[in-house]
Coordinates of C-alpha atoms in Angstrom, one line a residue:
M221 CA 60.1 -92.7 -113.5
S222 CA 56.6 -91.8 -114.0
Y223 CA 55.8 -88.3 -115.4
T224 CA 52.7 -86.2 -115.0
S225 CA 51.7 -83.2 -117.1
S226 CA 52.2 -80.9 -113.8
D227 CA 56.0 -81.8 -114.3
F228 CA 55.7 -79.7 -117.6
P229 CA 53.7 -76.4 -116.7
H230 CA 54.4 -74.6 -120.1
T231 CA 53.4 -77.3 -122.4
H232 CA 50.2 -78.9 -123.0
F233 CA 50.9 -82.5 -122.8
Y234 CA 48.3 -85.0 -121.3
D235 CA 49.4 -87.9 -119.0
S236 CA 48.4 -90.5 -122.1
D237 CA 50.5 -88.3 -124.4
L238 CA 53.6 -88.6 -122.2
R239 CA 53.1 -92.3 -121.5
E240 CA 52.7 -92.9 -125.3
L241 CA 56.1 -90.9 -125.9
I242 CA 57.8 -92.8 -123.2
A243 CA 56.8 -96.1 -124.9
M244 CA 58.1 -94.9 -127.9
Y245 CA 61.1 -94.1 -126.6
K246 CA 61.6 -97.5 -124.7
K247 CA 60.8 -99.4 -127.8
L248 CA 63.2 -97.4 -130.0
V249 CA 66.1 -98.2 -127.1
S250 CA 64.9 -101.7 -127.2
E251 CA 65.5 -102.1 -131.0
Y252 CA 68.6 -100.3 -131.0
D253 CA 70.0 -102.6 -128.5
E254 CA 69.0 -105.5 -130.5
I255 CA 70.6 -104.4 -133.8
V256 CA 73.7 -103.5 -131.6
K257 CA 73.7 -107.0 -130.4
W258 CA 73.2 -108.8 -133.7
M259 CA 75.7 -106.5 -135.2
N260 CA 78.2 -107.7 -132.5
E261 CA 77.2 -111.4 -132.9
N262 CA 77.4 -110.9 -136.7
Y263 CA 80.7 -108.8 -137.1
K264 CA 83.2 -111.7 -136.5
D265 CA 81.5 -113.8 -139.3
Y266 CA 81.5 -111.1 -141.8
K267 CA 85.0 -110.2 -140.9
E268 CA 86.2 -113.8 -141.4
I269 CA 84.0 -114.0 -145.0
L270 CA 85.6 -110.6 -146.0
E271 CA 89.4 -112.0 -145.0
K272 CA 88.6 -115.1 -146.8
A273 CA 87.2 -114.0 -150.0
N274 CA 89.9 -111.2 -150.2
M275 CA 92.2 -114.1 -150.0
V276 CA 90.8 -116.1 -152.6
V277 CA 90.6 -113.3 -155.0
E278 CA 94.3 -112.3 -154.3
K279 CA 95.3 -116.1 -154.9
N280 CA 93.6 -116.0 -158.3
I281 CA 94.2 -112.2 -159.3
D282 CA 96.3 -113.2 -162.3
N283 CA 93.6 -115.9 -163.4
M284 CA 91.8 -115.0 -166.6
K285 CA 89.7 -118.2 -166.0
F286 CA 88.7 -117.3 -162.4
S287 CA 85.1 -117.4 -162.5
I288 CA 82.4 -116.8 -159.9
K289 CA 81.6 -120.9 -159.7
Q290 CA 85.5 -121.4 -158.7
F291 CA 85.1 -118.4 -156.1
A292 CA 82.1 -120.1 -154.8
W293 CA 83.7 -123.4 -154.4
E294 CA 86.7 -122.2 -153.0
M295 CA 84.7 -120.3 -150.2
N296 CA 82.4 -123.5 -149.7
M297 CA 79.5 -121.8 -150.7
S298 CA 77.2 -121.9 -153.4
C299 CA 77.2 -119.2 -156.2
S300 CA 74.0 -117.6 -154.7
S301 CA 75.2 -118.0 -150.9
L302 CA 78.2 -116.1 -151.6
H303 CA 76.3 -113.3 -154.0
M304 CA 73.8 -113.0 -151.0
K305 CA 76.6 -112.8 -148.4
L306 CA 78.7 -110.4 -150.1
K307 CA 75.8 -108.3 -151.4
A308 CA 74.8 -107.9 -147.6
I309 CA 78.5 -107.4 -146.5
T310 CA 79.8 -105.1 -149.1
G311 CA 76.7 -104.0 -151.2
E312 CA 78.4 -105.3 -154.1
S313 CA 77.8 -108.4 -156.4
T314 CA 80.3 -111.2 -156.5
T315 CA 81.4 -109.7 -160.0
E316 CA 81.9 -106.2 -158.6
F317 CA 83.8 -107.5 -155.6
I318 CA 86.2 -109.3 -157.8
H319 CA 86.5 -106.4 -160.2
K320 CA 87.2 -103.9 -157.0
I321 CA 90.2 -106.1 -155.7
R322 CA 91.8 -106.7 -159.4
L323 CA 91.4 -102.7 -160.1
N324 CA 92.7 -101.9 -156.6
R325 CA 95.6 -103.8 -157.5
A326 CA 95.9 -102.7 -160.8
C327 CA 96.2 -99.1 -159.3
Q328 CA 99.1 -100.3 -157.1
L329 CA 100.6 -101.7 -160.0
L330 CA 100.5 -98.4 -162.0
E331 CA 101.5 -96.3 -159.1
E332 CA 104.8 -98.5 -159.0
G333 CA 105.3 -97.2 -162.8
K334 CA 107.3 -100.8 -163.4
F335 CA 105.0 -102.2 -165.9
S336 CA 102.9 -101.1 -169.0
I337 CA 99.0 -101.0 -169.1
S338 CA 99.2 -104.1 -171.4
E339 CA 101.1 -105.8 -168.9
I340 CA 99.1 -104.8 -165.7
S341 CA 95.7 -105.6 -167.6
F342 CA 97.1 -109.5 -167.6
M343 CA 98.6 -109.6 -164.2
V344 CA 95.3 -108.8 -162.8
G345 CA 93.4 -111.2 -164.8
Y346 CA 91.8 -109.4 -167.6
N347 CA 91.9 -111.1 -171.1
T348 CA 92.4 -108.0 -173.2
P349 CA 93.8 -104.6 -172.3
S350 CA 90.6 -103.0 -173.7
Y351 CA 88.4 -104.7 -171.4
F352 CA 90.6 -103.8 -168.6
T353 CA 90.5 -100.1 -169.9
T354 CA 86.8 -100.5 -170.0
C355 CA 86.5 -102.0 -166.4
F356 CA 89.1 -99.5 -165.0
K357 CA 87.4 -96.4 -166.7
K358 CA 83.9 -97.7 -165.0
Y359 CA 85.4 -98.5 -161.2
V360 CA 88.0 -95.8 -161.0
G361 CA 86.5 -92.8 -163.0
C362 CA 89.6 -92.4 -165.4
L363 CA 91.4 -94.3 -167.6
P364 CA 94.4 -96.5 -166.7
I365 CA 97.0 -94.0 -168.7
E366 CA 95.4 -90.8 -166.9
Y367 CA 95.7 -92.6 -163.6
K368 CA 99.4 -93.6 -164.5
N369 CA 100.1 -90.1 -165.4
R370 CA 99.1 -88.8 -162.0
F371 CA 102.3 -90.3 -160.7
F372 CA 104.5 -90.3 -163.7
P373 CA 103.8 -87.1 -165.6
V374 CA 104.8 -87.3 -169.4

């Protein structure tokens, strides 16, 4: 469809301005279509990577010696590839990804109220309750005892 300045009597656009705006619009639509196409093509891959990564960490949730090297090996990737993919998909480093899964499990266990904080720290793969508490505070925003007290007030 072609527009002219007479199609817009109350504006001061020139034909060249309109052509420029229409060209910019078409370029934006084209770029948007490319982004949507790229996202659709890669969604399945990203979903599979995340599902496998979650499964690997869950399988090793209580393993205090679980390392990024072991994680990468179980994902059939190099450490740097794993880091780059997780960072691209989640915005988190590999270490942050592992902590997030472990601490989400810790929250579930705290909500159940069956275990002490010390027991939970070992159940989710932390060497010491103090390190667990430090990580919990950093990622969850409160101490484990404060979180537990929300569900089981003293």
